[in-house]
mmCIF file of C-alpha atoms in Angstrom:
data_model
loop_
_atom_site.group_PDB
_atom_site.id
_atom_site.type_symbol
_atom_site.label_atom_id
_atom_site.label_comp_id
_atom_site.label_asym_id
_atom_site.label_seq_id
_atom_site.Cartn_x
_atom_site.Cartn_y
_atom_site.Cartn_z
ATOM 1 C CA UNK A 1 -17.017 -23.044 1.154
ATOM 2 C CA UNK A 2 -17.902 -22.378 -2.377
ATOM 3 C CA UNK A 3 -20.265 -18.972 -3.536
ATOM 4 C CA UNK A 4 -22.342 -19.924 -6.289
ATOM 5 C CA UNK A 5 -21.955 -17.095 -9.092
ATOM 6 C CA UNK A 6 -25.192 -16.157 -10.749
ATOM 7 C CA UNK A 7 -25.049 -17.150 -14.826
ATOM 8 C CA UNK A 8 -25.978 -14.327 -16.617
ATOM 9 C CA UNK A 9 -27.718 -14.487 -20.365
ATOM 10 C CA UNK A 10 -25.138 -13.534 -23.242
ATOM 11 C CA UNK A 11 -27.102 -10.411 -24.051
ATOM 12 C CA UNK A 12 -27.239 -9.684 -20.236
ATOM 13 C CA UNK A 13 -24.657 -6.988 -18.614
ATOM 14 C CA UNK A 14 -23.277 -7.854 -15.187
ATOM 15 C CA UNK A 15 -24.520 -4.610 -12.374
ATOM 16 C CA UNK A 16 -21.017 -3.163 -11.840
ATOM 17 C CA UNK A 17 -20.421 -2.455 -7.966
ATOM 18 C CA UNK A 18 -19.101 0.876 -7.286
ATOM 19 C CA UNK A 19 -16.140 0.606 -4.156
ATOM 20 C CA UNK A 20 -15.871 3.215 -2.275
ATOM 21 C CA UNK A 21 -12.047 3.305 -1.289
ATOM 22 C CA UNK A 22 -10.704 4.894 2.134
ATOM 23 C CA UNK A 23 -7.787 5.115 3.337
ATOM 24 C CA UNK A 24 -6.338 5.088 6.918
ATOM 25 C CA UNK A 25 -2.517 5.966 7.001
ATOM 26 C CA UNK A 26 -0.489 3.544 9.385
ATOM 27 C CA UNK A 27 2.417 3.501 11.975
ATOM 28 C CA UNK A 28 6.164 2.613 10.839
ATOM 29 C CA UNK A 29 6.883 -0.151 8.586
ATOM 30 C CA UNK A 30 10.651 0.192 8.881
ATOM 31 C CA UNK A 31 12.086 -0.377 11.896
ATOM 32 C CA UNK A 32 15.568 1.984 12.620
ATOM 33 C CA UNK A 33 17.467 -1.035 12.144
ATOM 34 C CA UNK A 34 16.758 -2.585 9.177
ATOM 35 C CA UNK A 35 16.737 1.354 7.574
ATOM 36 C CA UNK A 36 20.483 1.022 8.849
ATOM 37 C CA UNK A 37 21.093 -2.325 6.608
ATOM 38 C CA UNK A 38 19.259 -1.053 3.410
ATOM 39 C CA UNK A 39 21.314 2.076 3.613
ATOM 40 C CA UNK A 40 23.998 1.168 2.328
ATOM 41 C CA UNK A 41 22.447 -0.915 -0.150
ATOM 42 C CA UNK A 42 20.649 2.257 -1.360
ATOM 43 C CA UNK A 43 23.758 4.613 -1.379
ATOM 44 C CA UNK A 44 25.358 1.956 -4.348
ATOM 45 C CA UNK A 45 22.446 3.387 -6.358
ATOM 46 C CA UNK A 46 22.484 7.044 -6.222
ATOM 47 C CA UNK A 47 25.331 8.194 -3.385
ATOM 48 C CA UNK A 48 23.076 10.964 -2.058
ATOM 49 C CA UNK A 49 20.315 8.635 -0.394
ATOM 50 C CA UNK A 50 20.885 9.816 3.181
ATOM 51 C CA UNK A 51 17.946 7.890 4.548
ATOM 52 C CA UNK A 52 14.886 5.751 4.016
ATOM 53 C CA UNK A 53 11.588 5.546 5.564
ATOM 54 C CA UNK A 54 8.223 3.895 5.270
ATOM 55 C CA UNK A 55 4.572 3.373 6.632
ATOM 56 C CA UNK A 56 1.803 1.435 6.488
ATOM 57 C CA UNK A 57 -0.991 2.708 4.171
ATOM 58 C CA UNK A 58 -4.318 0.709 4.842
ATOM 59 C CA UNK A 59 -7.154 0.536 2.030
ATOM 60 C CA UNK A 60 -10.596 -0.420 3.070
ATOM 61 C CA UNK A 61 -12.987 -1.357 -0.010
ATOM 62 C CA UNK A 62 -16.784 -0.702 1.404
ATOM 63 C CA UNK A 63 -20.251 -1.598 -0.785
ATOM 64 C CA UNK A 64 -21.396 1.585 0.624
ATOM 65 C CA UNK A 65 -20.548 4.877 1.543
ATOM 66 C CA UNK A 66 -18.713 4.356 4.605
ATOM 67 C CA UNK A 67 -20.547 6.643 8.056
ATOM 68 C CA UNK A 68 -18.140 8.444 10.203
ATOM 69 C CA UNK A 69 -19.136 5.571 13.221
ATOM 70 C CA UNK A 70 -17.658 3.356 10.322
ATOM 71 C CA UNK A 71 -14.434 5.369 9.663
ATOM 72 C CA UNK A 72 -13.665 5.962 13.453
ATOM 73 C CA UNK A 73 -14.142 1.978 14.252
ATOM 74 C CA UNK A 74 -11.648 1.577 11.271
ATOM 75 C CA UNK A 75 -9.156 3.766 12.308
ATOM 76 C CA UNK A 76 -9.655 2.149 15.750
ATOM 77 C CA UNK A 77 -9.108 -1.340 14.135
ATOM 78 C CA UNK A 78 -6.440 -0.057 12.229
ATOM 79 C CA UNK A 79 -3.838 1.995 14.318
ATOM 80 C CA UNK A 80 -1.321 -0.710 15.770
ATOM 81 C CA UNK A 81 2.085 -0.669 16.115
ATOM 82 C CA UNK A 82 4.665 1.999 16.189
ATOM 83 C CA UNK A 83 3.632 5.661 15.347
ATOM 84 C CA UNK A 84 4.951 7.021 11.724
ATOM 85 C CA UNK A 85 6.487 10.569 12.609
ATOM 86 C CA UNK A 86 7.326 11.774 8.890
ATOM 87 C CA UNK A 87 9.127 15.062 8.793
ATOM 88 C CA UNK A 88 8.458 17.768 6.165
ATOM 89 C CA UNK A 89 11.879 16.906 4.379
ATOM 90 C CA UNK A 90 10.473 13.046 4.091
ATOM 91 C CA UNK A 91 7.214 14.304 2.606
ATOM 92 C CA UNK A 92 9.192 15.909 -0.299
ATOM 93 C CA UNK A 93 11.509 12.294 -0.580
ATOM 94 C CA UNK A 94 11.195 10.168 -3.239
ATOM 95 C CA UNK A 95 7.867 7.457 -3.013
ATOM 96 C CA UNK A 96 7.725 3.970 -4.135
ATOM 97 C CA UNK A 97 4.807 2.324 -3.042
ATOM 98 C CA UNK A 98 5.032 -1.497 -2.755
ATOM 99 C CA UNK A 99 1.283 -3.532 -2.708
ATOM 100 C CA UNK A 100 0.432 -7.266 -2.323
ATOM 101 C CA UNK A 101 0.480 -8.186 -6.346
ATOM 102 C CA UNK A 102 -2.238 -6.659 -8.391
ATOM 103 C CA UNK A 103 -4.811 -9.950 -8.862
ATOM 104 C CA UNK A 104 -4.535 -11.855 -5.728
ATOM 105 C CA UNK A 105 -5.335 -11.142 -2.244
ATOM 106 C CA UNK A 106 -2.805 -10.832 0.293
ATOM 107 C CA UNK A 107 -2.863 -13.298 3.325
ATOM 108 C CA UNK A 108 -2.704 -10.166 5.763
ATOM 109 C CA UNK A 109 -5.874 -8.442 3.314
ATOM 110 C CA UNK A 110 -7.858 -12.090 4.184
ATOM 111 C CA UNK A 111 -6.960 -12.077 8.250
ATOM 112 C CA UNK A 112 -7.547 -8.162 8.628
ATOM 113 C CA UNK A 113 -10.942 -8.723 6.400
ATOM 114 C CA UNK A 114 -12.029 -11.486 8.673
ATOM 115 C CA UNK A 115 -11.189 -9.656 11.864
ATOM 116 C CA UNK A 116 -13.299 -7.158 10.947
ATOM 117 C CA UNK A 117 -16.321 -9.237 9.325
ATOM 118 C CA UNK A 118 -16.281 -10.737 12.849
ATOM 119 C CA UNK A 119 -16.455 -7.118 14.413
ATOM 120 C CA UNK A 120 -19.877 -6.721 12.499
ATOM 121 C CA UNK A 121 -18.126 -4.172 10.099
ATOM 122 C CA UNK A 122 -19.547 -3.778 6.363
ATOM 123 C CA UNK A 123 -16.161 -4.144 4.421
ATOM 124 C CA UNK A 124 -16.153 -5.726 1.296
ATOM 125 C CA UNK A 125 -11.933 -5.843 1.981
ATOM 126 C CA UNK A 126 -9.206 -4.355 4.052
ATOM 127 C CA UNK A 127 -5.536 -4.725 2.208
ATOM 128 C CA UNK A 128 -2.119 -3.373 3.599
ATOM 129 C CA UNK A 129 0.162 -1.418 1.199
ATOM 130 C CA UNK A 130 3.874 -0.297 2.157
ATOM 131 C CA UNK A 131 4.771 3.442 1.417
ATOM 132 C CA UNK A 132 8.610 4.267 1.061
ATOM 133 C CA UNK A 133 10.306 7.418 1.014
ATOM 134 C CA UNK A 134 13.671 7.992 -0.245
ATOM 135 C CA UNK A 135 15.596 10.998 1.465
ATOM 136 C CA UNK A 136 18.749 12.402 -1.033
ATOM 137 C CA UNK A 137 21.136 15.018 0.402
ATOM 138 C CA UNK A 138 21.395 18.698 -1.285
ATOM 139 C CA UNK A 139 23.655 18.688 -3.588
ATOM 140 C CA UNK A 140 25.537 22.346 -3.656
ATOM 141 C CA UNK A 141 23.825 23.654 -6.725
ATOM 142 C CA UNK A 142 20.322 22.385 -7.800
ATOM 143 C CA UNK A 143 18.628 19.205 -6.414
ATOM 144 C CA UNK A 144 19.516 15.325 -5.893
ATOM 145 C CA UNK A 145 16.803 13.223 -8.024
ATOM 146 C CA UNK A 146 16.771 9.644 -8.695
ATOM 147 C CA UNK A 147 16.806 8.932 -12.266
ATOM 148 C CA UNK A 148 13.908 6.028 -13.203
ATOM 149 C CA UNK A 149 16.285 3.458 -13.451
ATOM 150 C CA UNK A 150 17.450 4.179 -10.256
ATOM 151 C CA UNK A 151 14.103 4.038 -8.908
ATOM 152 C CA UNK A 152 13.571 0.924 -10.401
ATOM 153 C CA UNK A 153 16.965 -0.451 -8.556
ATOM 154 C CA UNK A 154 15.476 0.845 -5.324
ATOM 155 C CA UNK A 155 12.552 -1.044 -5.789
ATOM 156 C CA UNK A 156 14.080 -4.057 -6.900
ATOM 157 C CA UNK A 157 15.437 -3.957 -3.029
ATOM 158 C CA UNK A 158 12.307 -3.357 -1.288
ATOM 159 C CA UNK A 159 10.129 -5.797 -2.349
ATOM 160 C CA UNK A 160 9.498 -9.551 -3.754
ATOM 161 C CA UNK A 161 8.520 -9.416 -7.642
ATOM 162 C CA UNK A 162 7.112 -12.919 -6.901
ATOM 163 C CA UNK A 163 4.189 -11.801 -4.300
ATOM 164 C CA UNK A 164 4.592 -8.174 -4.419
ATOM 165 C CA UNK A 165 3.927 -5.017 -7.530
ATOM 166 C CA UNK A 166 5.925 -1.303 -7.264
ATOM 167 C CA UNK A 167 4.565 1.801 -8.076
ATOM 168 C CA UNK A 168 5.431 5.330 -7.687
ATOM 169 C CA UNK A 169 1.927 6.915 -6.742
ATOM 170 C CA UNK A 170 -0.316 5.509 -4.000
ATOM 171 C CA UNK A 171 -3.494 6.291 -6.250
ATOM 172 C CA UNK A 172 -2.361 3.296 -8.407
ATOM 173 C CA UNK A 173 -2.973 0.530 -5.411
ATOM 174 C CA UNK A 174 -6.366 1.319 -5.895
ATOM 175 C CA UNK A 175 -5.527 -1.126 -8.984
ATOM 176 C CA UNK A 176 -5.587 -3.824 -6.090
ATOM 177 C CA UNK A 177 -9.426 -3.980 -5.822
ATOM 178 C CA UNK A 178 -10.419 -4.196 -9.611
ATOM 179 C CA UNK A 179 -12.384 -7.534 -10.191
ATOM 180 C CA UNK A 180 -11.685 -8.970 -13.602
ATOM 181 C CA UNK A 181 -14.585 -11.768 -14.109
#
């Protein structure tokens, strides 16, 4: 079905929309097993990656400033799956954040979006980003980090540069819902 887009006069400025973003973090994205594949994948690049972990980040893009009713039917829609149980030494890991590529909608952002158009919800879009963390093992003096071309080698692992954009901070995939006309 095709929206017809309103022609605006040269001289005329298009009425920005303001998103209000939320976010509702997810259950596990990595199951034990394939952690146990990557692993060794990930100790080529820096020897001290002990282990890997990730979750499901959900972003929700609302016209409006979303009610609590509207938050807790959210986080009702959107808890599925496996629970995330992140310990405190995974908080402090390494993050690369992997997101549906900045420009297009995701086929899981269009399904999730319809599901809840059909539940009567007022969400402009629902999209799905992946949140890694990278665990390295003490070394005896100081601390392990990953240099950011080793970061860039773990990413190049986790994700598919054809559908798919890295980043290292979460507060970037809010990128995903800028509208370029």
């Amino acid at each position: 079905m095709a929206h017809a887009r309103r022609r605006l006069h040269p001289n005329q400025a298009a009425t920005p929309v303001t998103l209000h973003l939320i976010q509702f973090e997810g259950g596990n994205a990595l199951s034990d097993f394939r952690a146990q594949q990557l692993l060794p994948q990930l100790q080529v690049i820096h020897d001290r990656i002990s282990s890997i972990t990730a979750r499901f980040v959900h972003l929700v893009a609302c016209e409006r400033v979303p009610s609590d009713a509207l938050r807790a039917q959210l986080a009702a829609l959107l808890t599925y799956g496996e629970p995330y149980l992140e310990s405190k030494a995974g908080a402090q890991g390494a993050l690369i954040v992997v997101t549906p590529r900045f420009g297009t909608v995701s086929p899981w952002a269009s399904k999730a979006t319809d599901i809840a158009h059909n539940c009567e919800l007022p969400v402009k879009r629902i999209e799905r980003i992946t949140e890694y963390r990278l665990m390295l093992k003490a070394p005896l003096i100081g601390h392990a980090v990953l240099s950011r071309g080793q970061l860039g080698q773990v990413a190049a692992l986790l994700h598919d540069r054809m559908t798919e954009s890295v980043m290292f901070d979460r507060a970037e995939a809010d990128g995903l819902f800028s509208e370029k006309e």
